[in-house]
């Protein structure tokens, strides 16, 4: 190859457009907040210049878990509640990959709860996006653990009996938590900034995204969508930067120190107004894959030798 061909090849490799990360036509309902989350991650991939062959989106089961189908990257549409252990397996085997997880409130906070708690403690370097629409969408309107008290659904026709579980306070209560943020699908610029900050954090970043499901719980977030005073924007120097236009709309703001876990827990408990921004960040928490791989030279030969040694233990020699 001539030098100029190499340069052209390099240019082609490095500069990708949004379309290079798009795949298929999303089948979500009109107005579904999953569309905004998809747009944010596609923009993130483009702006961060992620190589599609080095990027994996892992999901469980639910409307939200269809997201990997719409990414032109690697993807793993897993089984209900098991997105996190699948993603951890990917990361442990291939720490060089960018791993994203898309999980619903049923997927993560109901059937997948045990995996969620332990994934926070293992703190592997991945970006976890909780699409929290407060309902089971795919199976057509059953109450989820995050459904507010009194939610009428197919499983709770007289209204749900229990207070909702708060995914932020739960996550902030787990040992080794290293990044917790909250975003809403209806402020796309801020959603994008939060997802970007989550991606840049080294460790497990957990982003709860309040996501509209117009099909089954159309009124769930309406008061917050229409009244900017009901959103509490958290700001700090390297946090979200509101554009001048958004500054004028979202005037309810609080200076917040994301290193302060006690304040993060207090803010996480606020339901109204909805806190939006980075609640907690601690880059010093070690990642499990680093601890496991520390001092290990993993080449094809070392893996083969180690496997041979293991298999030899069970060999019945003639
Ligand atoms: C083991 C198992 N149990 C139950 C189901 C049925 N199921 C599929 S998706 C789902 C809930 C989805 O809700 P959520 O995770 O909130 O995702 P959403 O559709 O709202 O995005 C359930 C109960 C299943 N697929 N597998
Ligand atoms: S049912 Fe709800 S969550 Fe599922 S695609 Fe439609 S609007 Fe989105
Ligand atoms: Mg849901």
Short mmCIF file of C-alpha atoms and ligand atoms in Angstrom, two decimals:
data_model
loop_
_atom_site.label_atom_id
_atom_site.label_comp_id
_atom_site.label_asym_id
_atom_site.label_seq_id
_atom_site.Cartn_x
_atom_site.Cartn_y
_atom_site.Cartn_z
CA UNK A 1 0.00 0.00 0.00
CA UNK A 2 1.33 3.48 -0.82
CA UNK A 3 1.63 6.10 1.92
CA UNK A 4 -1.36 8.05 0.57
CA UNK A 5 -3.54 4.91 0.53
CA UNK A 6 -2.54 4.21 4.14
CA UNK A 7 -3.51 7.81 5.09
CA UNK A 8 -6.88 7.54 3.30
CA UNK A 9 -7.51 4.20 4.95
CA UNK A 10 -6.70 5.79 8.32
CA UNK A 11 -9.12 8.68 7.66
CA UNK A 12 -11.88 6.26 6.71
CA UNK A 13 -11.22 4.26 9.87
CA UNK A 14 -11.25 7.16 12.30
CA UNK A 15 -14.15 9.33 11.17
CA UNK A 16 -17.52 7.71 11.58
CA UNK A 17 -20.92 9.27 11.14
CA UNK A 18 -24.04 8.65 13.17
CA UNK A 19 -25.33 6.28 10.48
CA UNK A 20 -22.29 4.06 11.06
CA UNK A 21 -23.74 3.17 14.47
CA UNK A 22 -27.37 2.81 13.36
CA UNK A 23 -28.98 -0.48 12.51
CA UNK A 24 -32.57 -1.17 11.47
CA UNK A 25 -35.72 0.76 12.26
CA UNK A 26 -36.64 0.85 15.96
CA UNK A 27 -39.95 -0.86 16.67
CA UNK A 28 -40.76 1.13 19.78
CA UNK A 29 -44.07 3.01 20.01
CA UNK A 30 -44.29 6.63 18.93
CA UNK A 31 -43.12 8.87 21.78
CA UNK A 32 -41.38 6.04 23.65
CA UNK A 33 -38.44 7.37 25.68
CA UNK A 34 -36.28 4.48 24.49
CA UNK A 35 -35.87 6.40 21.21
CA UNK A 36 -34.15 9.28 23.05
CA UNK A 37 -31.84 6.87 24.88
CA UNK A 38 -30.89 5.22 21.60
CA UNK A 39 -30.14 8.61 20.04
CA UNK A 40 -27.95 9.54 23.03
CA UNK A 41 -25.84 6.37 22.85
CA UNK A 42 -25.43 6.57 19.08
CA UNK A 43 -24.22 10.16 19.45
CA UNK A 44 -21.89 9.08 22.26
CA UNK A 45 -20.36 6.33 20.11
CA UNK A 46 -19.78 8.78 17.27
CA UNK A 47 -18.39 11.60 19.42
CA UNK A 48 -16.11 9.31 21.42
CA UNK A 49 -15.00 7.64 18.18
CA UNK A 50 -15.75 4.14 19.47
CA UNK A 51 -14.79 1.37 17.11
CA UNK A 52 -17.92 -0.70 16.41
CA UNK A 53 -15.88 -3.91 16.54
CA UNK A 54 -14.67 -2.95 20.03
CA UNK A 55 -18.11 -2.04 21.41
CA UNK A 56 -20.78 -4.32 22.86
CA UNK A 57 -24.32 -3.53 23.97
CA UNK A 58 -25.76 -6.16 26.30
CA UNK A 59 -29.40 -6.33 27.39
CA UNK A 60 -31.91 -8.56 29.12
CA UNK A 61 -35.56 -8.83 28.00
CA UNK A 62 -38.08 -6.01 27.67
CA UNK A 63 -38.91 -3.22 25.22
CA UNK A 64 -35.76 -1.41 26.39
CA UNK A 65 -33.68 -4.52 25.91
CA UNK A 66 -34.27 -4.34 22.15
CA UNK A 67 -31.72 -1.51 22.01
CA UNK A 68 -28.69 -3.64 20.93
CA UNK A 69 -30.60 -4.57 17.74
CA UNK A 70 -30.51 -0.94 16.67
CA UNK A 71 -26.77 -0.48 17.19
CA UNK A 72 -24.30 -1.36 14.46
CA UNK A 73 -21.86 -2.74 17.06
CA UNK A 74 -21.65 -6.10 18.74
CA UNK A 75 -24.70 -6.88 20.82
CA UNK A 76 -26.10 -9.56 23.11
CA UNK A 77 -29.88 -9.68 23.65
CA UNK A 78 -29.76 -11.86 26.74
CA UNK A 79 -32.37 -13.40 29.00
CA UNK A 80 -34.63 -11.67 31.47
CA UNK A 81 -32.69 -10.23 34.41
CA UNK A 82 -29.33 -11.55 33.24
CA UNK A 83 -27.88 -8.62 31.28
CA UNK A 84 -25.36 -7.79 34.01
CA UNK A 85 -23.74 -11.23 34.48
CA UNK A 86 -23.48 -11.57 30.70
CA UNK A 87 -21.81 -8.17 30.47
CA UNK A 88 -19.45 -9.05 33.33
CA UNK A 89 -18.42 -12.24 31.51
CA UNK A 90 -17.71 -10.22 28.36
CA UNK A 91 -15.67 -7.67 30.29
CA UNK A 92 -13.69 -10.25 32.22
CA UNK A 93 -12.75 -12.14 29.04
CA UNK A 94 -12.21 -9.00 26.95
CA UNK A 95 -11.32 -5.99 29.14
CA UNK A 96 -10.38 -4.09 25.97
CA UNK A 97 -14.04 -3.85 24.85
CA UNK A 98 -16.41 -0.97 25.64
CA UNK A 99 -19.32 -2.62 27.40
CA UNK A 100 -22.78 -1.04 27.73
CA UNK A 101 -25.82 -2.55 29.44
CA UNK A 102 -29.43 -1.64 28.70
CA UNK A 103 -31.87 -2.96 31.26
CA UNK A 104 -35.47 -2.19 32.22
CA UNK A 105 -36.90 -1.59 35.69
CA UNK A 106 -38.38 -5.09 35.63
CA UNK A 107 -35.23 -6.60 34.20
CA UNK A 108 -32.86 -4.93 36.68
CA UNK A 109 -34.93 -4.23 39.80
CA UNK A 110 -37.18 -7.29 39.86
CA UNK A 111 -35.92 -10.56 38.37
CA UNK A 112 -32.34 -9.27 38.09
CA UNK A 113 -32.00 -7.73 41.54
CA UNK A 114 -29.33 -10.08 42.87
CA UNK A 115 -27.17 -9.51 39.80
CA UNK A 116 -27.63 -5.75 40.07
CA UNK A 117 -26.45 -5.62 43.71
CA UNK A 118 -23.40 -7.78 43.06
CA UNK A 119 -22.49 -5.98 39.83
CA UNK A 120 -22.27 -2.73 41.79
CA UNK A 121 -19.93 -4.40 44.28
CA UNK A 122 -17.74 -5.92 41.54
CA UNK A 123 -17.47 -2.47 39.93
CA UNK A 124 -16.41 -3.66 36.49
CA UNK A 125 -15.74 -0.94 33.96
CA UNK A 126 -19.03 -0.65 32.06
CA UNK A 127 -21.90 1.76 31.48
CA UNK A 128 -25.25 0.57 32.82
CA UNK A 129 -28.37 2.37 31.60
CA UNK A 130 -31.54 1.63 33.54
CA UNK A 131 -34.54 2.47 31.34
CA UNK A 132 -37.00 3.14 34.16
CA UNK A 133 -40.54 3.58 32.83
CA UNK A 134 -42.09 2.35 36.10
CA UNK A 135 -43.91 -0.52 34.31
CA UNK A 136 -43.37 -3.77 32.44
CA UNK A 137 -43.82 -2.53 28.88
CA UNK A 138 -43.13 -5.58 26.75
CA UNK A 139 -45.57 -7.83 28.60
CA UNK A 140 -48.25 -5.12 28.41
CA UNK A 141 -48.57 -3.30 31.69
CA UNK A 142 -47.74 -5.16 34.87
CA UNK A 143 -46.59 -3.23 37.95
CA UNK A 144 -42.82 -3.14 38.43
CA UNK A 145 -40.90 -2.53 41.67
CA UNK A 146 -40.51 1.13 40.66
CA UNK A 147 -44.23 1.69 39.96
CA UNK A 148 -45.45 4.41 42.35
CA UNK A 149 -47.88 3.45 45.11
CA UNK A 150 -51.39 3.15 43.70
CA UNK A 151 -50.36 2.39 40.09
CA UNK A 152 -53.21 0.61 38.32
CA UNK A 153 -51.96 -2.19 36.11
CA UNK A 154 -52.95 -5.68 34.96
CA UNK A 155 -51.45 -7.19 38.09
CA UNK A 156 -52.66 -4.41 40.40
CA UNK A 157 -56.12 -3.45 39.04
CA UNK A 158 -57.03 -1.71 42.31
CA UNK A 159 -53.69 0.10 42.47
CA UNK A 160 -50.32 -1.15 43.70
CA UNK A 161 -50.00 -1.61 47.46
CA UNK A 162 -46.34 -0.86 48.07
CA UNK A 163 -44.13 2.19 48.01
CA UNK A 164 -41.84 2.15 44.99
CA UNK A 165 -38.29 0.87 45.26
CA UNK A 166 -35.76 3.65 44.63
CA UNK A 167 -32.96 2.34 42.35
CA UNK A 168 -30.69 5.29 43.23
CA UNK A 169 -30.73 4.83 47.00
CA UNK A 170 -30.39 1.07 46.62
CA UNK A 171 -27.33 1.46 44.37
CA UNK A 172 -25.81 4.07 46.69
CA UNK A 173 -26.13 1.61 49.57
CA UNK A 174 -23.97 -1.07 48.00
CA UNK A 175 -20.28 -1.53 48.85
CA UNK A 176 -17.89 -0.29 46.14
CA UNK A 177 -20.45 1.89 44.37
CA UNK A 178 -18.47 4.22 42.11
CA UNK A 179 -20.82 6.25 39.86
CA UNK A 180 -24.53 7.04 40.13
CA UNK A 181 -26.45 9.53 38.01
CA UNK A 182 -30.02 10.30 37.01
CA UNK A 183 -31.31 11.57 33.67
CA UNK A 184 -34.70 11.98 32.00
CA UNK A 185 -35.50 11.09 28.40
CA UNK A 186 -37.25 14.41 27.73
CA UNK A 187 -34.14 16.60 28.16
CA UNK A 188 -31.96 15.00 25.45
CA UNK A 189 -28.98 17.34 25.71
CA UNK A 190 -28.58 16.64 29.42
CA UNK A 191 -29.22 12.92 28.90
CA UNK A 192 -26.37 12.88 26.38
CA UNK A 193 -23.99 14.69 28.75
CA UNK A 194 -24.78 12.33 31.61
CA UNK A 195 -24.34 9.22 29.47
CA UNK A 196 -21.01 10.64 28.26
CA UNK A 197 -19.81 11.29 31.82
CA UNK A 198 -20.87 7.76 32.73
CA UNK A 199 -18.93 6.30 29.81
CA UNK A 200 -15.80 8.28 30.71
CA UNK A 201 -15.88 7.11 34.32
CA UNK A 202 -13.66 4.11 34.96
CA UNK A 203 -15.74 1.64 36.93
CA UNK A 204 -19.40 0.62 36.82
CA UNK A 205 -21.44 3.70 36.08
CA UNK A 206 -25.11 3.35 36.88
CA UNK A 207 -27.46 5.79 35.19
CA UNK A 208 -31.14 5.68 35.97
CA UNK A 209 -33.06 7.23 33.10
CA UNK A 210 -36.69 8.11 33.72
CA UNK A 211 -38.28 6.94 30.49
CA UNK A 212 -41.74 7.62 29.16
CA UNK A 213 -44.01 4.76 28.09
CA UNK A 214 -46.92 6.54 26.38
CA UNK A 215 -48.52 3.22 25.49
CA UNK A 216 -49.21 2.02 29.04
CA UNK A 217 -48.46 4.82 31.52
CA UNK A 218 -48.91 7.93 29.42
CA UNK A 219 -49.41 10.31 32.36
CA UNK A 220 -46.63 8.98 34.60
CA UNK A 221 -44.13 11.84 34.08
CA UNK A 222 -46.42 14.53 32.64
CA UNK A 223 -46.19 16.99 35.59
CA UNK A 224 -42.37 16.90 35.43
CA UNK A 225 -42.23 17.16 31.65
CA UNK A 226 -44.38 20.30 31.67
CA UNK A 227 -43.08 22.14 34.74
CA UNK A 228 -39.32 22.86 34.68
CA UNK A 229 -39.45 23.89 38.36
CA UNK A 230 -40.07 20.24 39.17
CA UNK A 231 -36.56 19.33 37.95
CA UNK A 232 -33.58 19.90 40.25
CA UNK A 233 -30.44 20.31 38.12
CA UNK A 234 -27.29 19.29 39.97
CA UNK A 235 -24.25 21.28 38.96
CA UNK A 236 -20.55 21.14 39.67
CA UNK A 237 -17.46 22.22 37.77
CA UNK A 238 -16.94 19.06 35.74
CA UNK A 239 -20.62 18.09 35.73
CA UNK A 240 -23.38 18.83 33.26
CA UNK A 241 -23.11 22.22 31.56
CA UNK A 242 -26.49 23.67 30.68
CA UNK A 243 -26.68 25.62 27.43
CA UNK A 244 -27.89 29.25 27.83
CA UNK A 245 -31.33 28.20 26.55
CA UNK A 246 -31.63 25.39 29.11
CA UNK A 247 -30.28 27.68 31.86
CA UNK A 248 -33.30 29.91 31.32
CA UNK A 249 -35.75 27.02 31.46
CA UNK A 250 -34.30 24.94 34.30
CA UNK A 251 -33.73 27.56 37.01
CA UNK A 252 -34.10 25.15 39.90
CA UNK A 253 -30.41 24.29 40.37
CA UNK A 254 -28.19 23.08 43.18
CA UNK A 255 -24.41 23.09 43.53
CA UNK A 256 -23.61 19.51 44.36
CA UNK A 257 -20.39 17.76 45.34
CA UNK A 258 -20.44 14.29 43.73
CA UNK A 259 -17.70 13.11 46.11
CA UNK A 260 -20.10 13.47 49.06
CA UNK A 261 -21.93 10.16 49.42
CA UNK A 262 -24.10 11.31 52.33
CA UNK A 263 -25.47 14.23 50.33
CA UNK A 264 -25.78 11.95 47.28
CA UNK A 265 -28.02 9.64 49.32
CA UNK A 266 -30.14 12.56 50.49
CA UNK A 267 -30.51 13.89 46.95
CA UNK A 268 -31.29 10.38 45.67
CA UNK A 269 -34.25 10.24 48.06
CA UNK A 270 -35.88 13.34 46.59
CA UNK A 271 -38.80 12.36 44.42
CA UNK A 272 -40.20 15.78 43.63
CA UNK A 273 -38.47 17.74 42.17
CA UNK A 274 -36.61 15.09 40.18
CA UNK A 275 -32.84 15.46 40.72
CA UNK A 276 -30.95 15.31 37.41
CA UNK A 277 -27.18 15.05 37.15
CA UNK A 278 -24.25 13.16 38.64
CA UNK A 279 -25.10 12.24 42.21
CA UNK A 280 -21.98 10.32 43.14
CA UNK A 281 -18.59 9.60 41.64
CA UNK A 282 -15.55 7.90 43.13
CA UNK A 283 -12.88 6.97 40.59
CA UNK A 284 -10.69 5.40 43.30
CA UNK A 285 -12.79 2.24 43.67
CA UNK A 286 -10.87 -0.68 42.10
CA UNK A 287 -12.39 -2.57 39.18
CA UNK A 288 -12.77 -6.32 39.59
CA UNK A 289 -11.24 -7.09 36.19
CA UNK A 290 -8.09 -5.16 37.16
CA UNK A 291 -7.78 -7.09 40.42
CA UNK A 292 -8.27 -10.40 38.62
CA UNK A 293 -5.89 -9.65 35.80
CA UNK A 294 -3.22 -7.92 37.89
CA UNK A 295 0.16 -9.48 37.16
CA UNK A 296 -1.37 -11.95 34.70
CA UNK A 297 0.02 -12.07 31.21
CA UNK A 298 -2.90 -13.37 29.13
CA UNK A 299 -1.83 -14.58 25.72
CA UNK A 300 -3.32 -17.40 23.66
CA UNK A 301 -0.40 -19.61 24.73
CA UNK A 302 -0.75 -18.92 28.47
CA UNK A 303 -4.49 -19.58 28.30
CA UNK A 304 -3.90 -22.85 26.40
CA UNK A 305 -1.25 -23.98 28.89
CA UNK A 306 -3.51 -23.17 31.85
CA UNK A 307 -6.44 -25.05 30.27
CA UNK A 308 -4.21 -28.05 29.46
CA UNK A 309 -3.03 -28.16 33.06
CA UNK A 310 -6.66 -28.07 34.29
CA UNK A 311 -7.80 -30.80 31.88
CA UNK A 312 -4.80 -32.98 32.77
CA UNK A 313 -6.11 -33.14 36.35
CA UNK A 314 -9.10 -35.11 35.10
CA UNK A 315 -7.35 -37.26 32.51
CA UNK A 316 -7.57 -41.00 33.12
CA UNK A 317 -4.29 -42.31 31.79
CA UNK A 318 -4.36 -45.81 30.28
C1 LIG B 1 -37.69 -15.74 33.08
C2 LIG B 1 -38.70 -14.81 32.47
N1 LIG B 1 -39.72 -14.39 33.21
C3 LIG B 1 -40.64 -13.54 32.69
C4 LIG B 1 -40.51 -13.14 31.38
C5 LIG B 1 -41.56 -12.22 30.80
N2 LIG B 1 -41.09 -10.86 30.65
C6 LIG B 1 -40.51 -10.43 29.52
S1 LIG B 1 -40.09 -8.81 29.58
C7 LIG B 1 -40.73 -8.68 31.16
C8 LIG B 1 -40.73 -7.36 31.89
C9 LIG B 1 -40.15 -6.24 31.12
O1 LIG B 1 -40.22 -5.06 31.86
P1 LIG B 1 -39.00 -4.08 31.95
O2 LIG B 1 -37.76 -4.81 32.32
O3 LIG B 1 -39.39 -2.97 32.83
O4 LIG B 1 -38.78 -3.61 30.44
P2 LIG B 1 -39.67 -2.66 29.52
O5 LIG B 1 -40.44 -3.56 28.61
O6 LIG B 1 -40.55 -1.84 30.39
O7 LIG B 1 -38.67 -1.84 28.80
C10 LIG B 1 -41.22 -9.89 31.61
C11 LIG B 1 -41.83 -10.10 32.93
C12 LIG B 1 -39.43 -13.60 30.63
N3 LIG B 1 -39.21 -13.24 29.37
N4 LIG B 1 -38.53 -14.45 31.19
S1 LIG B 2 -44.88 -0.34 25.29
FE1 LIG B 2 -44.02 1.47 26.31
S2 LIG B 2 -41.84 0.96 26.70
FE2 LIG B 2 -42.63 -0.47 25.15
S3 LIG B 2 -42.12 0.44 23.17
FE3 LIG B 2 -44.22 1.08 23.68
S4 LIG B 2 -43.99 3.03 24.73
FE4 LIG B 2 -41.97 2.04 24.73
MG1 LIG B 3 -40.07 -1.11 32.35
#
